[in-house]
Amino acid sequence: MPELPEVEFVARELNRIVGGQKIATAELLRARLAPDSQIPDFGGLLDRAKINFVHRRGKNILFDLDNRRTLLTHLRMSGRFMLLNGQADDPKFTHAVLHFVDGSRLVFQDQRHFGLMKVIETARLDLDPSIAKLAPEPFSEDFGPEYLREQLARSGRSLKEFLLDQTKVCGLGNIYASEAMFRAGISPKRKARNVPGVRIERLHRCIVDVLAEALAEVSGRTPNPAAIGEGVYGDGASGDWRVYEREGGPCRTCSAPIRRIKQGQRSTYYCPKCQR
DNA sequence: ACCCTCACCTGCACGC
DNA sequence: TGCGTGCAGGTGAGGG
């Protein structure tokens, strides 16, 4: 489910809550969660390791371990972590569990089975395909207007599909892509390479601002250690979007009805008057 | 190098 | 009530 702001928040929460914890044993309950790993391997790669810290790259959550390995996880659409104590049962759709030496455990739960886990040699982390192909971090110097200009020029796809491509711009998902295009006043149907040069700086700023504001908003919510990420995407109603999921509603700028269209099999929301 | 389609799952809201 | 349809905050494989 989550996009970069939510993933960043979850990674911070995990770092706060399980950073420094030592794994006693790791259980893989659904083999396809970690397709590169045999089930017995999974425990072997993680058992007795201490979690140094938790961070993220793109939408990947990375558990840096003291055995020279990193546990990479991707929540995809419905993955979530929960920290449980001894007595509670594992929830439905639990696919992996890290049992800590203090008796608590971190559960990975995923209703739609899209999530992924992978154990990687930390020294080779940046070479892993899921990391290596990612665009620069949107809050970094490397993601500047000039970078965006070069990438836009090379793409004949619609701007919306371009923004969802994590190898071009990383961190946006279906919500914040629509929100960023609305703020920038650019039609989602416009071809990426046809975004006028004079509007690229604004588009760049809108992407960064949308993500930064969402991160600030998400970070202000009360953390729930029993369901890390709960409240982040548990109560979607808290999202105060300008266009996302507002089909037919009045544009907050010009009152024209917000439209929904399909692009690349996914919904895009936009204002046909404000976005050209 | 790029772009398109399909695939992976479950559950929920909706209309008949 | 039940059944069909479409929808959901993501990506990767495999083809052109």
XYZ file of C-alpha atoms (C1' of nucleotides) in Angstrom:
308
model
C 0.000 0.000 0.000
C 2.304 2.670 1.163
C 4.182 5.234 -0.831
C 7.470 6.808 0.185
C 6.205 8.911 3.117
C 4.451 5.942 4.703
C 7.413 3.647 4.107
C 9.751 6.216 5.625
C 7.547 6.426 8.690
C 7.327 2.643 9.032
C 11.113 2.332 8.683
C 11.629 4.959 11.400
C 9.171 3.247 13.684
C 10.820 -0.120 13.110
C 14.209 1.396 13.813
C 12.909 2.870 17.065
C 11.156 -0.306 18.167
C 13.348 -3.187 16.975
C 16.683 -1.435 16.353
C 19.162 -3.185 18.637
C 16.939 -6.251 19.088
C 18.535 -9.635 18.681
C 16.765 -12.252 16.597
C 16.492 -15.663 18.237
C 14.880 -17.426 15.276
C 13.273 -16.383 12.013
C 10.299 -18.232 10.554
C 9.202 -18.128 6.928
C 5.608 -19.329 6.807
C 4.876 -18.717 3.148
C 7.695 -19.673 0.821
C 6.767 -17.253 -1.942
C 7.232 -14.273 0.333
C 10.970 -14.859 -0.113
C 11.277 -16.603 -3.476
C 15.075 -16.442 -3.539
C 15.328 -18.312 -0.276
C 14.715 -21.916 0.641
C 12.640 -22.048 3.797
C 15.378 -23.620 5.948
C 17.870 -21.041 4.628
C 15.764 -18.140 5.715
C 16.210 -18.935 9.378
C 19.837 -19.825 8.850
C 20.567 -16.427 7.365
C 18.864 -14.512 10.168
C 18.998 -16.575 13.361
C 21.084 -15.014 16.146
C 21.599 -11.792 14.200
C 21.175 -8.434 15.860
C 19.314 -5.679 14.038
C 21.735 -2.767 13.925
C 19.247 -0.311 12.471
C 16.365 -0.086 10.022
C 16.370 2.240 7.053
C 14.883 2.439 3.592
C 15.703 2.947 -0.081
C 12.766 3.856 -2.291
C 9.858 1.870 -0.925
C 12.110 -0.956 0.298
C 12.561 -1.351 4.052
C 16.055 -2.534 4.993
C 17.013 -4.250 8.246
C 20.755 -3.852 8.631
C 22.045 -6.875 10.567
C 25.272 -7.499 12.460
C 26.038 -10.627 10.384
C 26.960 -8.634 7.256
C 23.520 -9.209 5.835
C 20.503 -7.019 5.197
C 16.910 -8.168 5.261
C 15.124 -6.351 2.450
C 11.347 -6.141 2.659
C 8.772 -4.571 0.394
C 5.240 -4.020 1.665
C 3.742 -3.741 -1.837
C -0.005 -3.178 -1.512
C -0.993 -4.672 1.825
C 2.090 -5.719 3.766
C 2.490 -4.572 7.364
C 4.543 -5.247 10.431
C 3.290 -5.854 13.937
C 5.216 -6.199 17.151
C 3.546 -8.802 19.365
C 4.316 -10.291 22.745
C 4.229 -13.924 23.801
C 0.581 -14.706 24.298
C -1.128 -13.242 21.238
C -1.798 -15.523 18.247
C -0.273 -14.645 14.894
C -2.839 -12.723 12.872
C -4.355 -14.069 9.687
C -2.051 -13.789 6.647
C 1.124 -13.892 8.711
C 3.894 -14.846 6.295
C 7.052 -14.396 8.343
C 7.996 -13.896 11.984
C 11.167 -12.667 13.651
C 11.314 -14.028 17.196
C 13.501 -11.876 19.428
C 15.537 -13.082 22.382
C 13.456 -10.944 24.758
C 10.339 -12.977 23.873
C 8.661 -10.400 21.649
C 8.266 -10.972 17.941
C 7.876 -8.994 14.748
C 5.202 -10.353 12.443
C 4.959 -9.648 8.720
C 1.354 -9.841 7.609
C 0.098 -9.430 4.070
C -3.455 -10.038 2.971
C -2.799 -9.770 -0.750
C 0.429 -11.788 -0.787
C 2.265 -9.208 -2.902
C 4.961 -8.369 -0.338
C 8.546 -9.547 -0.700
C 11.481 -10.400 1.521
C 15.067 -11.080 0.529
C 18.301 -11.535 2.438
C 21.248 -9.773 0.803
C 24.955 -9.419 1.590
C 25.089 -5.860 2.918
C 28.233 -5.101 0.951
C 26.338 -5.895 -2.242
C 23.119 -4.130 -1.311
C 23.506 -1.346 -3.853
C 24.088 -3.909 -6.593
C 20.865 -5.760 -5.926
C 18.496 -5.228 -8.865
C 15.664 -3.994 -6.662
C 17.926 -1.203 -5.382
C 20.318 -0.625 -8.256
C 17.662 0.385 -10.763
C 15.917 2.894 -8.514
C 15.925 6.576 -9.381
C 17.719 8.915 -6.959
C 16.030 9.575 -3.642
C 13.604 12.457 -4.133
C 14.966 14.347 -1.105
C 18.558 14.054 -2.297
C 20.664 16.490 -4.332
C 20.794 13.945 -7.141
C 17.087 14.344 -7.778
C 17.147 17.857 -9.177
C 15.211 19.662 -11.922
C 17.962 18.831 -14.415
C 17.775 15.129 -13.677
C 14.002 15.273 -14.090
C 14.342 17.164 -17.361
C 16.671 14.521 -18.811
C 14.415 11.651 -17.788
C 11.235 13.312 -19.065
C 12.864 13.942 -22.437
C 13.562 10.246 -22.887
C 10.050 8.989 -22.216
C 7.139 8.813 -24.612
C 4.712 7.595 -21.982
C 2.092 9.674 -20.252
C 3.340 11.817 -17.386
C 1.307 9.742 -14.935
C 2.892 6.466 -16.003
C 6.291 8.137 -15.999
C 5.855 9.322 -12.402
C 4.904 5.835 -11.245
C 8.063 4.327 -12.753
C 10.422 3.908 -9.809
C 13.435 3.866 -12.102
C 12.584 7.400 -13.286
C 11.237 8.995 -10.106
C 11.217 6.989 -6.928
C 8.782 7.221 -4.058
C 5.609 8.360 -5.766
C 2.662 5.980 -5.927
C -0.848 6.311 -7.224
C -1.983 8.924 -4.691
C 0.961 11.291 -4.658
C 1.482 11.093 -8.418
C -2.030 12.490 -8.945
C -1.528 15.053 -6.193
C 1.814 16.249 -7.558
C 0.460 16.662 -11.099
C -2.493 18.641 -9.776
C -0.227 20.997 -7.884
C 1.974 21.418 -10.916
C -1.050 22.113 -13.123
C -0.042 19.529 -15.707
C -2.381 17.043 -17.350
C -1.677 13.400 -16.506
C -2.326 12.556 -20.173
C 0.463 14.765 -21.481
C 3.421 12.807 -22.772
C 6.393 13.039 -20.444
C 8.617 14.432 -23.169
C 6.025 17.112 -23.959
C 6.055 18.687 -20.519
C 7.148 22.245 -21.325
C 10.656 23.012 -20.175
C 9.556 26.065 -18.234
C 7.253 23.929 -16.095
C 9.728 21.261 -15.126
C 11.150 23.144 -12.181
C 7.677 23.584 -10.802
C 6.865 19.923 -11.334
C 10.046 19.002 -9.523
C 9.179 21.213 -6.581
C 5.617 19.847 -6.439
C 6.878 16.250 -6.314
C 9.250 17.024 -3.462
C 6.682 19.138 -1.608
C 3.913 16.557 -1.866
C 6.184 13.871 -0.453
C 7.615 16.126 2.267
C 4.221 17.350 3.405
C 2.842 13.815 3.479
C 5.809 12.657 5.523
C 5.267 15.481 8.012
C 1.579 14.637 8.233
C 2.181 10.915 8.658
C 4.898 11.516 11.232
C 2.541 13.589 13.333
C 0.189 10.696 13.901
C 0.357 8.743 17.115
C 2.535 5.672 16.611
C 1.016 2.341 17.494
C 3.762 -0.122 18.377
C 1.365 -3.052 18.185
C 0.672 -2.384 14.528
C 3.488 -0.508 12.889
C 2.025 1.400 10.045
C -1.501 1.162 11.429
C -3.013 4.615 11.225
C -0.625 5.315 8.394
C -2.776 3.519 5.915
C -5.333 1.953 8.234
C -7.576 4.991 8.144
C -7.414 6.189 4.596
C -10.118 8.721 5.342
C -7.485 10.840 7.051
C -5.956 11.608 3.677
C -7.004 15.097 2.690
C -6.359 14.784 -1.017
C -6.979 17.548 -3.503
C -7.918 15.180 -6.326
C -7.273 11.553 -5.321
C -10.538 9.643 -4.769
C -12.546 12.802 -5.382
C -14.138 11.882 -8.709
C -17.065 14.214 -9.396
C -16.205 16.457 -6.452
C -15.426 20.154 -6.974
C -11.859 21.163 -7.706
C -10.619 23.134 -4.727
C -9.237 25.766 -7.068
C -11.837 26.190 -9.818
C -14.835 24.043 -8.733
C -14.838 22.009 -11.944
C -15.664 18.338 -11.280
C -12.641 16.128 -10.697
C -12.261 13.388 -13.296
C -11.097 9.816 -13.010
C -9.450 8.046 -15.923
C -7.530 4.799 -16.366
C -3.860 4.908 -17.222
C -1.826 1.744 -17.246
C -4.708 -0.121 -15.576
C -4.769 2.289 -12.648
C -6.976 5.215 -11.691
C -5.749 8.753 -12.202
C -7.615 11.726 -10.745
C -7.242 15.232 -12.121
C -8.903 18.565 -12.739
C -9.524 19.038 -16.472
C -9.550 22.841 -16.116
C -6.511 23.381 -13.895
C -4.312 20.735 -15.489
C -3.234 21.206 -19.074
C 16.215 1.206 -24.185
C 11.571 1.513 -23.997
C 6.771 0.147 -23.619
C 2.698 -2.908 -23.105
C 0.035 -6.588 -20.906
C -0.576 -9.710 -17.591
C 0.218 -11.754 -13.239
C 0.363 -12.055 -8.302
C -3.910 -12.325 -3.978
C -7.926 -11.236 -0.824
C -11.659 -8.476 0.525
C -14.939 -4.889 0.117
C -18.596 -1.957 -1.948
C -21.796 -1.834 -5.275
C -25.784 -3.089 -8.507
C -29.031 -6.498 -9.924
C -29.300 -13.216 0.437
C -26.333 -14.222 -3.285
C -23.700 -13.429 -7.271
C -21.184 -10.815 -10.523
C -18.228 -6.745 -11.290
C -14.919 -3.486 -10.350
C -11.988 -1.535 -7.218
C -7.724 -1.241 -3.908
C -1.780 3.318 -1.654
C 2.845 -1.980 -6.200
C 5.911 -4.110 -8.954
C 8.187 -7.882 -11.950
C 8.260 -11.105 -15.810
C 7.930 -11.725 -20.480
C 6.956 -10.182 -24.871
C 7.269 -6.787 -28.792
